[in-house]
Coordinates of C-alpha atoms in Angstrom, one line a residue:
M1 CA -0.3 -0.1 -0.2
A2 CA 2.7 2.3 1.1
V3 CA 4.4 2.4 -2.5
F4 CA 0.9 2.6 -4.5
L5 CA 0.8 5.5 -2.1
N6 CA 4.5 6.3 -2.7
L7 CA 3.1 6.0 -6.9
C8 CA 0.0 7.9 -7.1
V9 CA 2.2 11.0 -5.2
L10 CA 4.7 10.4 -8.3
F11 CA 2.2 10.8 -11.2
L12 CA 0.3 13.3 -9.5
T13 CA 3.1 16.1 -9.2
A14 CA 4.4 14.5 -13.1
S15 CA 0.6 15.2 -14.0
I16 CA 0.4 19.1 -12.7
V17 CA 4.1 20.2 -13.9
L18 CA 2.5 19.0 -17.2
V19 CA -1.0 20.6 -17.3
Q20 CA 1.3 23.9 -15.3
A21 CA 3.2 24.1 -18.7
A22 CA 0.5 25.3 -21.1
H23 CA 0.7 27.8 -23.3
R24 CA 0.6 32.4 -22.5
I25 CA -1.5 34.7 -25.0
V26 CA -0.9 38.1 -25.0
D27 CA -3.1 40.3 -26.8
L28 CA -1.1 42.8 -29.1
S29 CA -3.6 44.9 -30.0
H30 CA -5.5 48.1 -28.5
K31 CA -9.3 48.9 -28.5
Q32 CA -10.8 50.8 -31.1
D33 CA -13.1 53.6 -29.0
G34 CA -13.0 57.6 -29.9
N35 CA -10.0 58.0 -29.1
S36 CA -8.4 55.0 -31.0
L37 CA -5.8 57.0 -33.7
T38 CA -6.0 57.5 -37.5
W39 CA -3.5 59.3 -40.8
P40 CA -4.5 62.7 -40.4
G41 CA -7.3 63.7 -43.4
N42 CA -9.4 60.1 -42.1
P43 CA -12.6 60.1 -40.4
S44 CA -13.2 59.5 -36.5
Y45 CA -14.4 56.8 -35.2
N46 CA -18.4 56.4 -34.7
F47 CA -20.3 53.9 -32.5
T48 CA -24.7 54.6 -32.4
Q49 CA -26.1 52.4 -29.5
L50 CA -29.1 51.0 -31.6
F51 CA -31.2 49.4 -28.8
R52 CA -30.2 48.9 -25.2
G53 CA -32.5 47.1 -22.9
F54 CA -35.2 44.7 -22.1
A55 CA -36.5 43.4 -25.5
E56 CA -40.1 42.9 -24.4
L57 CA -41.0 41.3 -28.1
Y58 CA -38.4 38.3 -27.7
G59 CA -38.5 38.6 -23.6
F60 CA -34.7 39.2 -22.4
W61 CA -31.5 41.4 -22.1
Y62 CA -31.0 43.4 -26.0
E63 CA -27.7 45.3 -27.2
N64 CA -27.3 46.0 -30.7
N65 CA -24.6 48.7 -32.5
H66 CA -23.7 50.3 -35.4
F67 CA -19.8 51.1 -35.9
A68 CA -18.2 52.5 -38.6
M69 CA -14.6 53.3 -39.3
P70 CA -11.6 54.0 -41.6
E71 CA -9.4 51.4 -42.4
H72 CA -6.5 52.4 -41.3
M73 CA -6.8 52.8 -37.3
G74 CA -5.8 52.2 -34.2
T75 CA -3.7 48.1 -34.5
H76 CA -5.0 47.7 -38.2
I77 CA -3.2 45.6 -41.1
D78 CA -2.0 47.4 -44.3
A79 CA -3.1 44.9 -47.0
P80 CA -0.6 45.1 -50.4
V81 CA -3.2 46.8 -52.4
H82 CA -3.0 49.8 -49.2
T83 CA 0.5 51.2 -51.8
T84 CA 0.8 49.1 -54.2
R85 CA -2.2 49.1 -57.3
G86 CA -3.1 45.0 -58.2
M87 CA -1.5 43.4 -54.9
W88 CA -3.2 41.9 -52.7
K89 CA -6.6 43.7 -51.1
T90 CA -7.3 42.8 -47.7
D91 CA -10.2 39.8 -48.3
Q92 CA -6.9 38.0 -50.5
I93 CA -4.4 37.7 -48.8
P94 CA -3.7 33.9 -48.1
I95 CA -4.5 32.7 -44.6
E96 CA -1.3 31.7 -43.9
K97 CA 0.5 34.7 -44.4
L98 CA -1.4 36.7 -40.7
Y99 CA 0.6 33.8 -38.8
G100 CA 4.3 33.1 -37.9
P101 CA 7.2 33.3 -35.1
G102 CA 7.2 36.2 -33.4
V103 CA 10.6 38.0 -33.6
I104 CA 10.5 41.5 -31.5
I105 CA 13.4 44.0 -32.0
N106 CA 13.9 45.5 -28.9
V107 CA 15.3 49.3 -30.0
K108 CA 13.2 51.6 -27.1
E109 CA 17.1 52.5 -25.4
K110 CA 17.7 53.8 -29.1
V111 CA 15.1 55.7 -29.5
K112 CA 14.8 57.5 -26.7
S113 CA 17.8 60.0 -27.6
N114 CA 16.1 60.0 -31.5
P115 CA 12.1 59.2 -31.7
D116 CA 13.3 59.3 -35.5
Y117 CA 15.5 56.1 -35.5
R118 CA 14.9 53.5 -37.9
V119 CA 15.8 49.7 -36.9
T120 CA 19.0 49.1 -39.2
V121 CA 20.1 46.0 -40.5
E122 CA 22.7 46.0 -37.5
D123 CA 19.9 45.4 -35.2
L124 CA 18.1 42.1 -37.3
M125 CA 22.1 40.9 -37.3
M126 CA 21.7 41.9 -33.7
W127 CA 19.0 40.1 -33.4
E128 CA 20.3 36.6 -34.7
K129 CA 23.5 36.6 -32.9
K130 CA 21.6 36.9 -29.9
F131 CA 18.8 33.6 -31.2
G132 CA 20.2 32.0 -34.7
E133 CA 18.4 32.7 -37.6
M134 CA 15.9 34.2 -37.5
P135 CA 12.3 31.2 -38.5
R136 CA 11.2 31.8 -42.9
H137 CA 7.9 33.7 -42.7
A138 CA 8.4 35.2 -39.1
I139 CA 6.2 38.5 -38.2
A140 CA 8.9 40.6 -37.2
I141 CA 7.6 43.2 -35.2
M142 CA 9.2 46.4 -33.8
N143 CA 9.6 47.4 -30.0
S144 CA 10.1 51.1 -29.6
G145 CA 8.1 51.3 -26.4
W146 CA 5.7 53.5 -28.4
S147 CA 2.7 52.0 -27.7
D148 CA 2.9 52.9 -24.3
K149 CA 2.1 56.7 -25.3
Y150 CA -0.8 55.4 -27.0
P151 CA -3.4 57.5 -27.5
N152 CA -2.4 60.4 -26.5
K153 CA -2.0 61.8 -30.0
T154 CA 0.2 64.7 -29.3
Q155 CA 2.9 61.7 -27.8
I156 CA 2.4 59.2 -30.1
F157 CA 2.6 61.1 -33.4
G158 CA 6.1 63.4 -31.8
S159 CA 4.3 66.9 -32.7
T160 CA 1.5 69.8 -30.9
Q161 CA 0.7 70.2 -34.9
H162 CA -1.8 66.9 -34.8
D163 CA -2.9 67.7 -38.5
N164 CA 0.3 68.4 -40.2
A165 CA 2.0 64.4 -40.5
S166 CA 5.0 66.5 -41.7
S167 CA 5.7 67.7 -38.8
F168 CA 5.8 63.9 -37.4
H169 CA 8.5 62.3 -35.1
F170 CA 8.1 58.6 -34.6
P171 CA 10.5 55.8 -34.7
S172 CA 9.6 53.5 -37.2
W173 CA 12.0 50.8 -40.3
H174 CA 14.7 51.3 -42.1
V175 CA 13.7 50.3 -46.0
D176 CA 16.8 47.8 -46.2
A177 CA 16.0 46.4 -43.1
V178 CA 12.8 45.9 -44.6
T179 CA 13.9 44.6 -48.1
W180 CA 16.5 42.1 -46.1
L181 CA 13.1 40.6 -44.3
I182 CA 11.6 41.0 -47.3
N183 CA 14.9 38.8 -49.6
K184 CA 16.6 37.5 -47.0
R185 CA 13.6 35.9 -44.7
Q186 CA 10.9 35.5 -46.5
I187 CA 9.4 37.3 -43.8
N188 CA 5.3 37.5 -43.1
A189 CA 4.3 41.1 -41.9
V190 CA 6.3 43.2 -40.5
G191 CA 4.7 45.5 -37.7
V192 CA 5.4 48.6 -35.5
D193 CA 4.2 50.0 -32.5
T194 CA 4.1 53.5 -34.1
P195 CA 1.6 55.3 -36.8
S196 CA 3.3 53.8 -39.9
T197 CA 5.5 51.4 -40.7
D198 CA 7.4 54.4 -42.7
F199 CA 8.9 56.7 -39.3
G200 CA 7.2 59.4 -39.4
Q201 CA 9.7 62.5 -41.0
A202 CA 9.3 60.4 -44.2
S203 CA 6.1 61.7 -44.8
V204 CA 8.3 64.8 -45.5
S205 CA 9.2 63.2 -48.9
A206 CA 5.7 62.0 -49.2
S207 CA 8.2 58.6 -49.9
F208 CA 7.5 55.9 -47.9
P209 CA 9.4 53.4 -49.2
C210 CA 9.4 50.7 -46.8
H211 CA 5.4 50.8 -47.2
I212 CA 6.1 50.5 -51.7
T213 CA 8.1 47.8 -50.4
L214 CA 6.0 46.0 -48.4
G215 CA 3.0 46.4 -51.0
R216 CA 5.1 45.6 -53.4
N217 CA 6.5 42.4 -52.4
N218 CA 2.4 41.3 -50.9
V219 CA 3.7 41.4 -47.8
V220 CA 1.4 43.1 -44.8
G221 CA 2.0 45.7 -42.7
I222 CA 1.4 45.5 -39.4
E223 CA 0.7 50.0 -37.1
Y224 CA -0.3 50.9 -33.2
V225 CA 1.0 47.3 -31.7
A226 CA 0.7 47.0 -28.1
N227 CA 2.0 45.0 -25.9
L228 CA 4.9 44.4 -27.2
D229 CA 6.9 44.1 -23.1
K230 CA 5.1 41.2 -22.6
V231 CA 5.9 39.2 -25.8
P232 CA 9.7 37.6 -25.8
E233 CA 11.7 39.0 -28.9
N234 CA 11.8 34.9 -30.1
G235 CA 9.8 32.2 -29.1
S236 CA 6.1 33.7 -29.3
T237 CA 4.1 33.0 -32.4
I238 CA 2.1 35.8 -33.9
Y239 CA -2.0 35.9 -35.1
V240 CA -3.1 39.0 -37.6
P241 CA -7.2 38.3 -37.7
V242 CA -8.1 40.8 -39.4
L243 CA -11.3 41.4 -40.8
K244 CA -11.8 39.4 -44.0
L245 CA -13.4 42.9 -45.8
F246 CA -13.9 42.3 -49.6
D247 CA -11.7 45.4 -51.7
G248 CA -10.5 46.0 -48.4
S249 CA -6.9 48.3 -47.9
G250 CA -6.4 47.4 -44.6
G251 CA -8.5 46.7 -41.7
P252 CA -8.6 46.6 -38.5
A253 CA -7.5 43.7 -36.1
R254 CA -7.2 42.2 -33.1
V255 CA -3.4 40.7 -33.0
F256 CA -2.5 38.5 -30.4
A257 CA 0.5 36.1 -29.4
T258 CA 1.2 33.2 -27.9
Y259 CA 4.3 31.7 -26.3
D260 CA 5.6 28.6 -24.3
D261 CA 4.9 30.2 -20.6
E262 CA 5.8 29.5 -17.1
P263 CA 4.7 27.1 -14.2
N264 CA 4.6 29.6 -12.0
K265 CA 2.6 32.4 -15.1
T266 CA -0.9 30.0 -16.1
N267 CA -3.3 31.5 -18.8
A268 CA -6.8 30.1 -17.8
A269 CA -8.0 31.3 -21.3
A270 CA -4.9 29.2 -22.2
I271 CA -5.8 26.4 -20.7
L272 CA -8.7 25.6 -21.4
T273 CA -9.1 27.0 -24.8
S274 CA -5.3 24.0 -26.2
P275 CA -5.6 20.4 -27.2
T276 CA -2.5 19.7 -26.2
S277 CA -3.5 21.3 -22.2
L278 CA -7.0 19.7 -22.3
F279 CA -4.6 16.2 -22.9
R280 CA -2.9 17.3 -19.3
F281 CA -6.1 17.4 -17.4
A282 CA -7.2 13.6 -19.3
I283 CA -4.1 12.8 -17.9
Y284 CA -4.5 14.5 -14.3
F285 CA -7.4 13.4 -13.5
S286 CA -7.5 9.9 -14.9
M287 CA -4.3 9.9 -12.0
I288 CA -6.6 11.0 -9.8
L289 CA -9.5 9.0 -10.4
L290 CA -6.4 5.7 -10.4
C291 CA -5.3 6.2 -7.0
E292 CA -9.3 6.6 -5.7
I293 CA -10.0 2.8 -7.1
G294 CA -6.5 1.9 -4.8
R295 CA -7.3 3.2 -2.0

């Protein structure tokens, strides 16, 4: 009996460890509301309550709303057609292009002294020196710490002239780095925690080279990504579920990431939804049942 009890303890301990080793889920999106930011010239977010109250006809509480917003507002994607005619529209983007290994390029220290900083090929080389060769078909996102400023227009745009794009100062990508990602690592998408995949001062020349390069190569851009400090620089998977908008040039997205969690930071949603975790639960409760039967 003592041997059996010891085995029960061993099995229960092992199964608890399995249950705890779930994936963590991180929301990388800002909420869409009246404070959501967009590029100058776009209309504001509009949310209208059509009905909110007890519906006598149905016999229960009922809510229904109408909302309207630009495609390129808050956390959203740029479809390739956004800057290049004939390339993928939002509804044409293959679903396999909307997820991939997460590559987070942390440049927070560099932007402190230079708000116009652009991620360079050297930054990418430093990432690979630290983590190894970048996986193909990844989602590469710049983490400049800029999302902490959202939705303060003055801080996000780096200017008090919110309607004058040529006055903007915020970091983004250098076109050489974007080109390298496309040619050398077959990147699926390139993202930023700032308003644009081109840095603020790109508006002065109105050239927007990163936008053009992404569009011409059918690569998705992602803007206003949030909560990047909660995701490891390597080892996550990033998902970009954008609204499948017919004929669209972009659209709002609920971007999120998953990664292997530490045992002491379990995530209830991941545990309940992961097939692997369900299997672990089955093992756990089977061990409990066996121990009860053997008593």
